[in-house]
């Protein structure tokens, strides 16, 4: 993703909360064992989003926080973190 | 009495719900497009099964922001009957009308088969014609039906009697073997604290004629019909 001076890039990581079963991660971890990598004792899967926001927008932090908690992550099962670039 | 069935882009159970009401129940029903700003005077609203908005992001996450949902939420908050089957249940949890979340099935497989659910209480708009502890044979068809909530909230649900249906075997035992997706406490369906919103992963609308395997699903529709014709106070949930 390219950004211009007029935009800011933000990466949002969404992870399952600790304790929430991640069957996908468990399956990947089992596959690693079968592939000959028994040292990886746990895998947790997640997702990330690249967002580009108008650099002149007001309240950028508040807006990012809102879209994360209202849409990108479900606070019942997930937590998010934000990385600004 | 008129039912409304919401159609989101990607819904695939909307015609099943429509047919269950119109042909099996012989009652009035109409489709409500997700962009509609009006519930057309419906007495009960069904959010159908399927993959609303492609289930992108999370099942139900985008559908909750469809224009009609504002009106569904308002209707539910004023005591209106709202029912979510399968994907509709996921939309209800995402929209905050029901607590908790539906995770990926614990075995990762998409489940499509008949299962049994046990009716936990009969003093609700959805189970009035059932017997307590009655076992219903209903199909499921989902990949993300693993009901999850914080331990304290699950306890609250149980204490309030909000668990309406539990996965069980044919004789009504809610055993681990009868749990098709890993749901906490074998939870298959819950109601809101006020008792007027139901979300369930199984599909009663696909079990309305014996020729297709079961007509047990009719009991949910008959219960709602009875309730809407002569509302009884919902038991203190």
mmCIF file of C-alpha atoms in Angstrom:
data_model
loop_
_atom_site.group_PDB
_atom_site.id
_atom_site.type_symbol
_atom_site.label_atom_id
_atom_site.label_comp_id
_atom_site.label_asym_id
_atom_site.label_seq_id
_atom_site.Cartn_x
_atom_site.Cartn_y
_atom_site.Cartn_z
ATOM 1 C CA UNK A 1 0.000 0.000 0.000
ATOM 2 C CA UNK A 2 1.418 3.382 -0.954
ATOM 3 C CA UNK A 3 0.664 6.480 1.003
ATOM 4 C CA UNK A 4 0.942 10.095 0.000
ATOM 5 C CA UNK A 5 1.764 13.033 2.221
ATOM 6 C CA UNK A 6 -1.946 13.603 2.439
ATOM 7 C CA UNK A 7 -2.648 10.306 4.147
ATOM 8 C CA UNK A 8 -1.392 8.391 7.127
ATOM 9 C CA UNK A 9 -1.075 4.649 7.218
ATOM 10 C CA UNK A 10 -2.282 2.635 10.165
ATOM 11 C CA UNK A 11 -2.036 -1.082 10.743
ATOM 12 C CA UNK A 12 -4.587 -2.726 13.004
ATOM 13 C CA UNK A 13 -3.862 -6.167 14.442
ATOM 14 C CA UNK A 14 -6.787 -8.215 15.703
ATOM 15 C CA UNK A 15 -6.108 -11.219 17.915
ATOM 16 C CA UNK A 16 -8.322 -13.628 19.788
ATOM 17 C CA UNK A 17 -8.230 -12.982 23.509
ATOM 18 C CA UNK A 18 -6.186 -15.355 25.632
ATOM 19 C CA UNK A 19 -8.310 -18.314 26.611
ATOM 20 C CA UNK A 20 -10.562 -18.123 23.532
ATOM 21 C CA UNK A 21 -10.163 -21.375 21.640
ATOM 22 C CA UNK A 22 -8.477 -20.921 18.257
ATOM 23 C CA UNK A 23 -9.087 -24.207 16.413
ATOM 24 C CA UNK A 24 -7.302 -22.816 13.359
ATOM 25 C CA UNK A 25 -4.161 -22.159 15.382
ATOM 26 C CA UNK A 26 -4.378 -25.604 16.975
ATOM 27 C CA UNK A 27 -4.671 -27.231 13.551
ATOM 28 C CA UNK A 28 -1.666 -25.315 12.215
ATOM 29 C CA UNK A 29 0.349 -26.256 15.301
ATOM 30 C CA UNK A 30 -0.510 -29.928 14.785
ATOM 31 C CA UNK A 31 0.507 -29.669 11.113
ATOM 32 C CA UNK A 32 3.862 -28.198 12.115
ATOM 33 C CA UNK A 33 4.430 -31.192 14.374
ATOM 34 C CA UNK A 34 3.657 -33.550 11.509
ATOM 35 C CA UNK A 35 6.016 -31.600 9.243
ATOM 36 C CA UNK A 36 8.891 -32.237 11.635
ATOM 37 C CA UNK A 37 8.765 -29.041 13.686
ATOM 38 C CA UNK A 38 7.760 -30.306 17.117
ATOM 39 C CA UNK A 39 9.343 -27.308 18.854
ATOM 40 C CA UNK A 40 6.454 -24.992 18.014
ATOM 41 C CA UNK A 41 4.258 -25.722 20.983
ATOM 42 C CA UNK A 42 1.524 -23.196 20.265
ATOM 43 C CA UNK A 43 0.129 -21.217 17.322
ATOM 44 C CA UNK A 44 -2.474 -18.473 17.575
ATOM 45 C CA UNK A 45 -3.954 -17.044 14.389
ATOM 46 C CA UNK A 46 -5.149 -13.495 13.868
ATOM 47 C CA UNK A 47 -5.605 -10.870 11.204
ATOM 48 C CA UNK A 48 -4.411 -7.431 10.326
ATOM 49 C CA UNK A 49 -5.819 -4.507 8.368
ATOM 50 C CA UNK A 50 -3.997 -1.708 6.574
ATOM 51 C CA UNK A 51 -5.922 1.521 6.748
ATOM 52 C CA UNK A 52 -5.128 4.812 5.113
ATOM 53 C CA UNK A 53 -6.609 7.872 6.716
ATOM 54 C CA UNK A 54 -6.731 11.461 5.540
ATOM 55 C CA UNK A 55 -3.819 13.185 7.313
ATOM 56 C CA UNK A 56 -5.949 16.263 7.792
ATOM 57 C CA UNK A 57 -8.750 14.407 9.526
ATOM 58 C CA UNK A 58 -9.613 15.583 12.986
ATOM 59 C CA UNK A 59 -9.556 13.234 15.959
ATOM 60 C CA UNK A 60 -7.613 10.548 14.117
ATOM 61 C CA UNK A 61 -6.911 8.532 17.275
ATOM 62 C CA UNK A 62 -10.526 8.583 18.354
ATOM 63 C CA UNK A 63 -11.715 7.553 14.891
ATOM 64 C CA UNK A 64 -9.250 4.669 14.721
ATOM 65 C CA UNK A 65 -10.244 3.490 18.152
ATOM 66 C CA UNK A 66 -13.921 3.625 17.227
ATOM 67 C CA UNK A 67 -13.631 1.678 13.982
ATOM 68 C CA UNK A 68 -11.556 -0.954 15.777
ATOM 69 C CA UNK A 69 -13.975 -1.469 18.624
ATOM 70 C CA UNK A 70 -17.176 -1.078 16.572
ATOM 71 C CA UNK A 71 -16.244 -3.081 13.503
ATOM 72 C CA UNK A 72 -12.771 -4.532 13.054
ATOM 73 C CA UNK A 73 -12.694 -6.401 16.373
ATOM 74 C CA UNK A 74 -15.451 -8.006 18.412
ATOM 75 C CA UNK A 75 -14.644 -7.059 22.002
ATOM 76 C CA UNK A 76 -16.285 -10.227 23.340
ATOM 77 C CA UNK A 77 -13.657 -12.468 21.779
ATOM 78 C CA UNK A 78 -10.933 -10.261 20.309
ATOM 79 C CA UNK A 79 -8.463 -7.542 21.217
ATOM 80 C CA UNK A 80 -6.763 -5.127 18.874
ATOM 81 C CA UNK A 81 -3.603 -3.102 18.697
ATOM 82 C CA UNK A 82 -2.762 -0.202 16.420
ATOM 83 C CA UNK A 83 0.534 0.574 14.733
ATOM 84 C CA UNK A 84 0.960 3.944 13.062
ATOM 85 C CA UNK A 85 3.456 4.169 10.244
ATOM 86 C CA UNK B 1 -50.317 -11.737 12.298
ATOM 87 C CA UNK B 2 -47.558 -10.992 9.820
ATOM 88 C CA UNK B 3 -43.981 -12.220 9.832
ATOM 89 C CA UNK B 4 -41.172 -10.300 8.139
ATOM 90 C CA UNK B 5 -38.067 -12.020 6.788
ATOM 91 C CA UNK B 6 -35.008 -9.833 6.287
ATOM 92 C CA UNK B 7 -32.955 -10.533 3.176
ATOM 93 C CA UNK B 8 -29.310 -9.499 3.334
ATOM 94 C CA UNK B 9 -27.050 -9.936 0.317
ATOM 95 C CA UNK B 10 -25.822 -13.488 0.937
ATOM 96 C CA UNK B 11 -28.833 -14.711 2.929
ATOM 97 C CA UNK B 12 -29.818 -18.195 1.782
ATOM 98 C CA UNK B 13 -32.365 -19.199 4.412
ATOM 99 C CA UNK B 14 -34.753 -16.350 3.677
ATOM 100 C CA UNK B 15 -36.911 -18.444 1.332
ATOM 101 C CA UNK B 16 -36.949 -21.314 3.851
ATOM 102 C CA UNK B 17 -38.280 -18.969 6.528
ATOM 103 C CA UNK B 18 -40.746 -17.428 4.082
ATOM 104 C CA UNK B 19 -41.997 -20.854 2.971
ATOM 105 C CA UNK B 20 -42.295 -22.120 6.548
ATOM 106 C CA UNK B 21 -44.629 -19.251 7.417
ATOM 107 C CA UNK B 22 -46.553 -19.042 4.158
ATOM 108 C CA UNK B 23 -46.986 -22.676 3.176
ATOM 109 C CA UNK B 24 -46.588 -24.671 6.389
ATOM 110 C CA UNK B 25 -48.201 -22.144 8.761
ATOM 111 C CA UNK B 26 -50.495 -20.516 6.163
ATOM 112 C CA UNK B 27 -49.790 -17.119 7.683
ATOM 113 C CA UNK B 28 -48.830 -13.768 6.164
ATOM 114 C CA UNK B 29 -45.176 -13.080 5.537
ATOM 115 C CA UNK B 30 -43.114 -10.649 3.542
ATOM 116 C CA UNK B 31 -39.507 -10.101 2.637
ATOM 117 C CA UNK B 32 -37.756 -7.049 4.027
ATOM 118 C CA UNK B 33 -34.734 -5.962 1.965
ATOM 119 C CA UNK B 34 -31.757 -5.080 4.163
ATOM 120 C CA UNK B 35 -31.715 -1.510 2.843
ATOM 121 C CA UNK B 36 -35.358 -0.979 3.719
ATOM 122 C CA UNK B 37 -36.075 1.644 6.374
ATOM 123 C CA UNK B 38 -39.433 0.148 7.315
ATOM 124 C CA UNK B 39 -40.559 -3.113 8.938
ATOM 125 C CA UNK B 40 -43.899 -2.938 7.030
ATOM 126 C CA UNK B 41 -45.953 -3.429 10.172
ATOM 127 C CA UNK B 42 -44.649 -6.957 10.791
ATOM 128 C CA UNK B 43 -45.443 -8.494 14.184
ATOM 129 C CA UNK B 44 -42.344 -10.670 14.227
ATOM 130 C CA UNK B 45 -39.053 -10.259 12.365
ATOM 131 C CA UNK B 46 -36.847 -13.159 11.277
ATOM 132 C CA UNK B 47 -33.143 -12.757 10.499
ATOM 133 C CA UNK B 48 -32.504 -15.788 8.306
ATOM 134 C CA UNK B 49 -29.628 -18.162 7.816
ATOM 135 C CA UNK B 50 -26.950 -17.743 5.202
ATOM 136 C CA UNK B 51 -23.798 -15.718 4.767
ATOM 137 C CA UNK B 52 -24.903 -12.104 5.006
ATOM 138 C CA UNK B 53 -22.393 -9.864 3.232
ATOM 139 C CA UNK B 54 -20.306 -12.952 2.563
ATOM 140 C CA UNK B 55 -19.561 -13.311 6.299
ATOM 141 C CA UNK B 56 -16.648 -10.976 5.578
ATOM 142 C CA UNK B 57 -14.662 -9.883 8.628
ATOM 143 C CA UNK B 58 -16.788 -12.023 11.010
ATOM 144 C CA UNK B 59 -20.164 -13.637 10.497
ATOM 145 C CA UNK B 60 -22.791 -10.943 11.040
ATOM 146 C CA UNK B 61 -20.288 -8.126 11.558
ATOM 147 C CA UNK B 62 -21.212 -6.157 8.432
ATOM 148 C CA UNK B 63 -24.903 -7.110 8.413
ATOM 149 C CA UNK B 64 -25.366 -5.421 11.748
ATOM 150 C CA UNK B 65 -24.793 -2.089 9.985
ATOM 151 C CA UNK B 66 -27.354 -2.712 7.224
ATOM 152 C CA UNK B 67 -29.943 0.107 7.289
ATOM 153 C CA UNK B 68 -32.790 -2.169 8.371
ATOM 154 C CA UNK B 69 -30.933 -3.203 11.541
ATOM 155 C CA UNK B 70 -31.539 0.221 13.132
ATOM 156 C CA UNK B 71 -35.242 -0.521 12.871
ATOM 157 C CA UNK B 72 -34.896 -4.137 13.995
ATOM 158 C CA UNK B 73 -32.975 -2.992 17.085
ATOM 159 C CA UNK B 74 -35.614 -0.347 17.854
ATOM 160 C CA UNK B 75 -38.386 -2.917 17.367
ATOM 161 C CA UNK B 76 -36.624 -5.399 19.679
ATOM 162 C CA UNK B 77 -36.037 -2.748 22.338
ATOM 163 C CA UNK B 78 -39.743 -1.925 22.337
ATOM 164 C CA UNK B 79 -40.606 -5.577 22.990
ATOM 165 C CA UNK B 80 -41.075 -6.781 19.388
ATOM 166 C CA UNK B 81 -40.453 -10.414 18.553
ATOM 167 C CA UNK B 82 -37.115 -10.871 16.763
ATOM 168 C CA UNK B 83 -35.735 -14.274 15.785
ATOM 169 C CA UNK B 84 -32.325 -15.103 14.367
ATOM 170 C CA UNK B 85 -31.710 -18.520 12.863
ATOM 171 C CA UNK B 86 -28.061 -19.507 12.347
ATOM 172 C CA UNK B 87 -26.474 -16.516 10.571
ATOM 173 C CA UNK B 88 -29.319 -14.462 12.041
ATOM 174 C CA UNK B 89 -28.117 -15.470 15.529
ATOM 175 C CA UNK B 90 -24.642 -14.273 14.588
ATOM 176 C CA UNK B 91 -26.110 -10.939 13.432
ATOM 177 C CA UNK B 92 -27.987 -10.617 16.745
ATOM 178 C CA UNK B 93 -24.852 -11.148 18.844
ATOM 179 C CA UNK B 94 -22.830 -8.764 16.674
ATOM 180 C CA UNK B 95 -25.535 -6.118 16.998
ATOM 181 C CA UNK B 96 -25.628 -6.457 20.776
ATOM 182 C CA UNK B 97 -29.256 -7.656 20.941
ATOM 183 C CA UNK B 98 -28.000 -10.948 22.379
ATOM 184 C CA UNK B 99 -24.891 -11.494 24.497
ATOM 185 C CA UNK B 100 -21.859 -13.551 23.523
ATOM 186 C CA UNK B 101 -20.309 -14.571 20.222
ATOM 187 C CA UNK B 102 -20.291 -17.537 17.836
ATOM 188 C CA UNK B 103 -16.804 -18.919 17.274
ATOM 189 C CA UNK B 104 -15.533 -21.324 14.656
ATOM 190 C CA UNK B 105 -16.721 -24.882 15.393
ATOM 191 C CA UNK B 106 -14.169 -26.500 17.683
ATOM 192 C CA UNK B 107 -13.387 -29.198 15.082
ATOM 193 C CA UNK B 108 -13.206 -26.650 12.215
ATOM 194 C CA UNK B 109 -15.646 -28.579 10.018
ATOM 195 C CA UNK B 110 -18.843 -27.215 8.538
ATOM 196 C CA UNK B 111 -21.685 -29.219 10.097
ATOM 197 C CA UNK B 112 -24.781 -30.011 8.078
ATOM 198 C CA UNK B 113 -26.992 -32.661 9.668
ATOM 199 C CA UNK B 114 -30.006 -33.335 11.853
ATOM 200 C CA UNK B 115 -29.377 -32.957 15.578
ATOM 201 C CA UNK B 116 -31.554 -32.883 18.690
ATOM 202 C CA UNK B 117 -32.186 -29.945 20.968
ATOM 203 C CA UNK B 118 -33.834 -29.920 24.370
ATOM 204 C CA UNK B 119 -36.402 -27.256 25.274
ATOM 205 C CA UNK B 120 -35.342 -25.721 28.578
ATOM 206 C CA UNK B 121 -38.428 -23.624 29.261
ATOM 207 C CA UNK B 122 -41.895 -23.165 27.838
ATOM 208 C CA UNK B 123 -42.962 -19.771 29.212
ATOM 209 C CA UNK B 124 -41.428 -17.846 26.295
ATOM 210 C CA UNK B 125 -42.921 -16.588 23.016
ATOM 211 C CA UNK B 126 -40.917 -19.240 21.159
ATOM 212 C CA UNK B 127 -41.711 -22.423 23.053
ATOM 213 C CA UNK B 128 -45.274 -22.023 24.311
ATOM 214 C CA UNK B 129 -46.536 -25.151 22.537
ATOM 215 C CA UNK B 130 -43.599 -27.315 23.700
ATOM 216 C CA UNK B 131 -43.297 -29.454 26.789
ATOM 217 C CA UNK B 132 -40.486 -28.688 29.208
ATOM 218 C CA UNK B 133 -37.604 -30.996 28.394
ATOM 219 C CA UNK B 134 -39.124 -31.888 25.018
ATOM 220 C CA UNK B 135 -36.562 -32.984 22.442
ATOM 221 C CA UNK B 136 -36.850 -31.504 18.954
ATOM 222 C CA UNK B 137 -35.201 -32.910 15.843
ATOM 223 C CA UNK B 138 -33.880 -29.943 13.867
ATOM 224 C CA UNK B 139 -31.103 -29.595 11.278
ATOM 225 C CA UNK B 140 -27.963 -27.505 11.705
ATOM 226 C CA UNK B 141 -25.794 -26.109 8.903
ATOM 227 C CA UNK B 142 -22.951 -23.940 10.128
ATOM 228 C CA UNK B 143 -19.199 -23.544 10.422
ATOM 229 C CA UNK B 144 -19.296 -20.971 13.216
ATOM 230 C CA UNK B 145 -21.789 -22.025 15.826
ATOM 231 C CA UNK B 146 -19.597 -22.486 18.852
ATOM 232 C CA UNK B 147 -21.350 -20.308 21.434
ATOM 233 C CA UNK B 148 -18.864 -18.435 23.569
ATOM 234 C CA UNK B 149 -19.141 -15.917 26.346
ATOM 235 C CA UNK B 150 -17.229 -14.914 29.464
ATOM 236 C CA UNK B 151 -17.643 -17.385 32.292
ATOM 237 C CA UNK B 152 -19.448 -14.829 34.449
ATOM 238 C CA UNK B 153 -21.846 -13.974 31.613
ATOM 239 C CA UNK B 154 -22.589 -17.631 30.942
ATOM 240 C CA UNK B 155 -23.425 -18.016 34.617
ATOM 241 C CA UNK B 156 -25.730 -14.998 34.344
ATOM 242 C CA UNK B 157 -27.453 -16.536 31.295
ATOM 243 C CA UNK B 158 -27.968 -19.796 33.154
ATOM 244 C CA UNK B 159 -29.163 -18.092 36.348
ATOM 245 C CA UNK B 160 -31.625 -15.957 34.373
ATOM 246 C CA UNK B 161 -32.891 -18.980 32.451
ATOM 247 C CA UNK B 162 -31.939 -17.394 29.129
ATOM 248 C CA UNK B 163 -30.694 -20.672 27.658
ATOM 249 C CA UNK B 164 -33.731 -21.818 25.709
ATOM 250 C CA UNK B 165 -32.329 -24.728 23.700
ATOM 251 C CA UNK B 166 -29.462 -27.116 24.455
ATOM 252 C CA UNK B 167 -27.867 -29.692 22.176
ATOM 253 C CA UNK B 168 -28.824 -33.119 23.455
ATOM 254 C CA UNK B 169 -29.143 -36.714 22.341
ATOM 255 C CA UNK B 170 -32.475 -38.216 21.265
ATOM 256 C CA UNK B 171 -33.385 -38.944 24.878
ATOM 257 C CA UNK B 172 -32.625 -35.424 26.032
ATOM 258 C CA UNK B 173 -29.202 -35.823 27.635
ATOM 259 C CA UNK B 174 -27.087 -32.734 27.006
ATOM 260 C CA UNK B 175 -23.912 -34.786 26.722
ATOM 261 C CA UNK B 176 -20.552 -33.780 25.273
ATOM 262 C CA UNK B 177 -21.102 -36.292 22.476
ATOM 263 C CA UNK B 178 -24.317 -34.510 21.483
ATOM 264 C CA UNK B 179 -22.536 -31.148 21.216
ATOM 265 C CA UNK B 180 -21.857 -30.561 17.500
ATOM 266 C CA UNK B 181 -19.614 -27.504 17.721
ATOM 267 C CA UNK B 182 -18.077 -27.028 21.172
ATOM 268 C CA UNK B 183 -20.651 -24.546 22.502
ATOM 269 C CA UNK B 184 -20.326 -23.777 26.209
ATOM 270 C CA UNK B 185 -22.889 -25.796 28.220
ATOM 271 C CA UNK B 186 -24.266 -27.257 24.947
ATOM 272 C CA UNK B 187 -25.974 -23.915 24.261
ATOM 273 C CA UNK B 188 -27.939 -24.064 20.980
ATOM 274 C CA UNK B 189 -30.206 -21.058 21.482
ATOM 275 C CA UNK B 190 -30.661 -18.167 23.903
ATOM 276 C CA UNK B 191 -33.191 -15.429 24.528
ATOM 277 C CA UNK B 192 -32.657 -11.834 25.588
ATOM 278 C CA UNK B 193 -33.103 -10.846 29.228
ATOM 279 C CA UNK B 194 -36.562 -9.493 28.356
ATOM 280 C CA UNK B 195 -37.415 -12.724 26.563
ATOM 281 C CA UNK B 196 -38.515 -11.252 23.212
ATOM 282 C CA UNK B 197 -35.366 -11.880 21.140
ATOM 283 C CA UNK B 198 -34.326 -15.427 20.213
ATOM 284 C CA UNK B 199 -31.091 -16.531 18.581
ATOM 285 C CA UNK B 200 -30.436 -20.169 17.727
ATOM 286 C CA UNK B 201 -27.968 -21.987 15.479
ATOM 287 C CA UNK B 202 -30.348 -24.841 14.450
ATOM 288 C CA UNK B 203 -32.854 -24.258 11.641
ATOM 289 C CA UNK B 204 -36.504 -24.841 12.694
ATOM 290 C CA UNK B 205 -37.561 -23.269 9.381
ATOM 291 C CA UNK B 206 -35.981 -26.251 7.619
ATOM 292 C CA UNK B 207 -37.946 -28.767 9.702
ATOM 293 C CA UNK B 208 -41.569 -27.969 8.914
ATOM 294 C CA UNK B 209 -42.709 -31.073 6.998
ATOM 295 C CA UNK B 210 -42.222 -34.733 7.845
ATOM 296 C CA UNK B 211 -41.343 -35.461 4.235
ATOM 297 C CA UNK B 212 -38.098 -33.489 4.655
ATOM 298 C CA UNK B 213 -37.123 -35.299 7.848
ATOM 299 C CA UNK B 214 -38.916 -33.506 10.667
ATOM 300 C CA UNK B 215 -41.749 -31.116 11.386
ATOM 301 C CA UNK B 216 -40.571 -30.276 14.906
ATOM 302 C CA UNK B 217 -39.514 -26.805 13.759
ATOM 303 C CA UNK B 218 -43.165 -25.855 13.345
ATOM 304 C CA UNK B 219 -43.453 -25.697 17.129
ATOM 305 C CA UNK B 220 -41.310 -22.568 17.221
ATOM 306 C CA UNK B 221 -43.511 -20.877 14.605
ATOM 307 C CA UNK B 222 -46.750 -22.034 16.252
ATOM 308 C CA UNK B 223 -45.533 -20.722 19.601
ATOM 309 C CA UNK B 224 -44.729 -17.311 18.110
ATOM 310 C CA UNK B 225 -48.108 -17.211 16.368
ATOM 311 C CA UNK B 226 -49.955 -18.030 19.605
ATOM 312 C CA UNK B 227 -47.951 -15.441 21.467
ATOM 313 C CA UNK B 228 -48.612 -12.694 18.911
ATOM 314 C CA UNK B 229 -52.334 -13.446 18.802
ATOM 315 C CA UNK B 230 -52.710 -13.418 22.585
ATOM 316 C CA UNK B 231 -49.530 -12.219 24.244
ATOM 317 C CA UNK B 232 -48.869 -13.776 27.621
ATOM 318 C CA UNK B 233 -46.429 -12.214 29.999
ATOM 319 C CA UNK B 234 -43.047 -13.807 29.509
ATOM 320 C CA UNK B 235 -41.908 -15.660 32.610
ATOM 321 C CA UNK B 236 -39.509 -13.609 34.658
ATOM 322 C CA UNK B 237 -36.240 -14.311 32.916
#
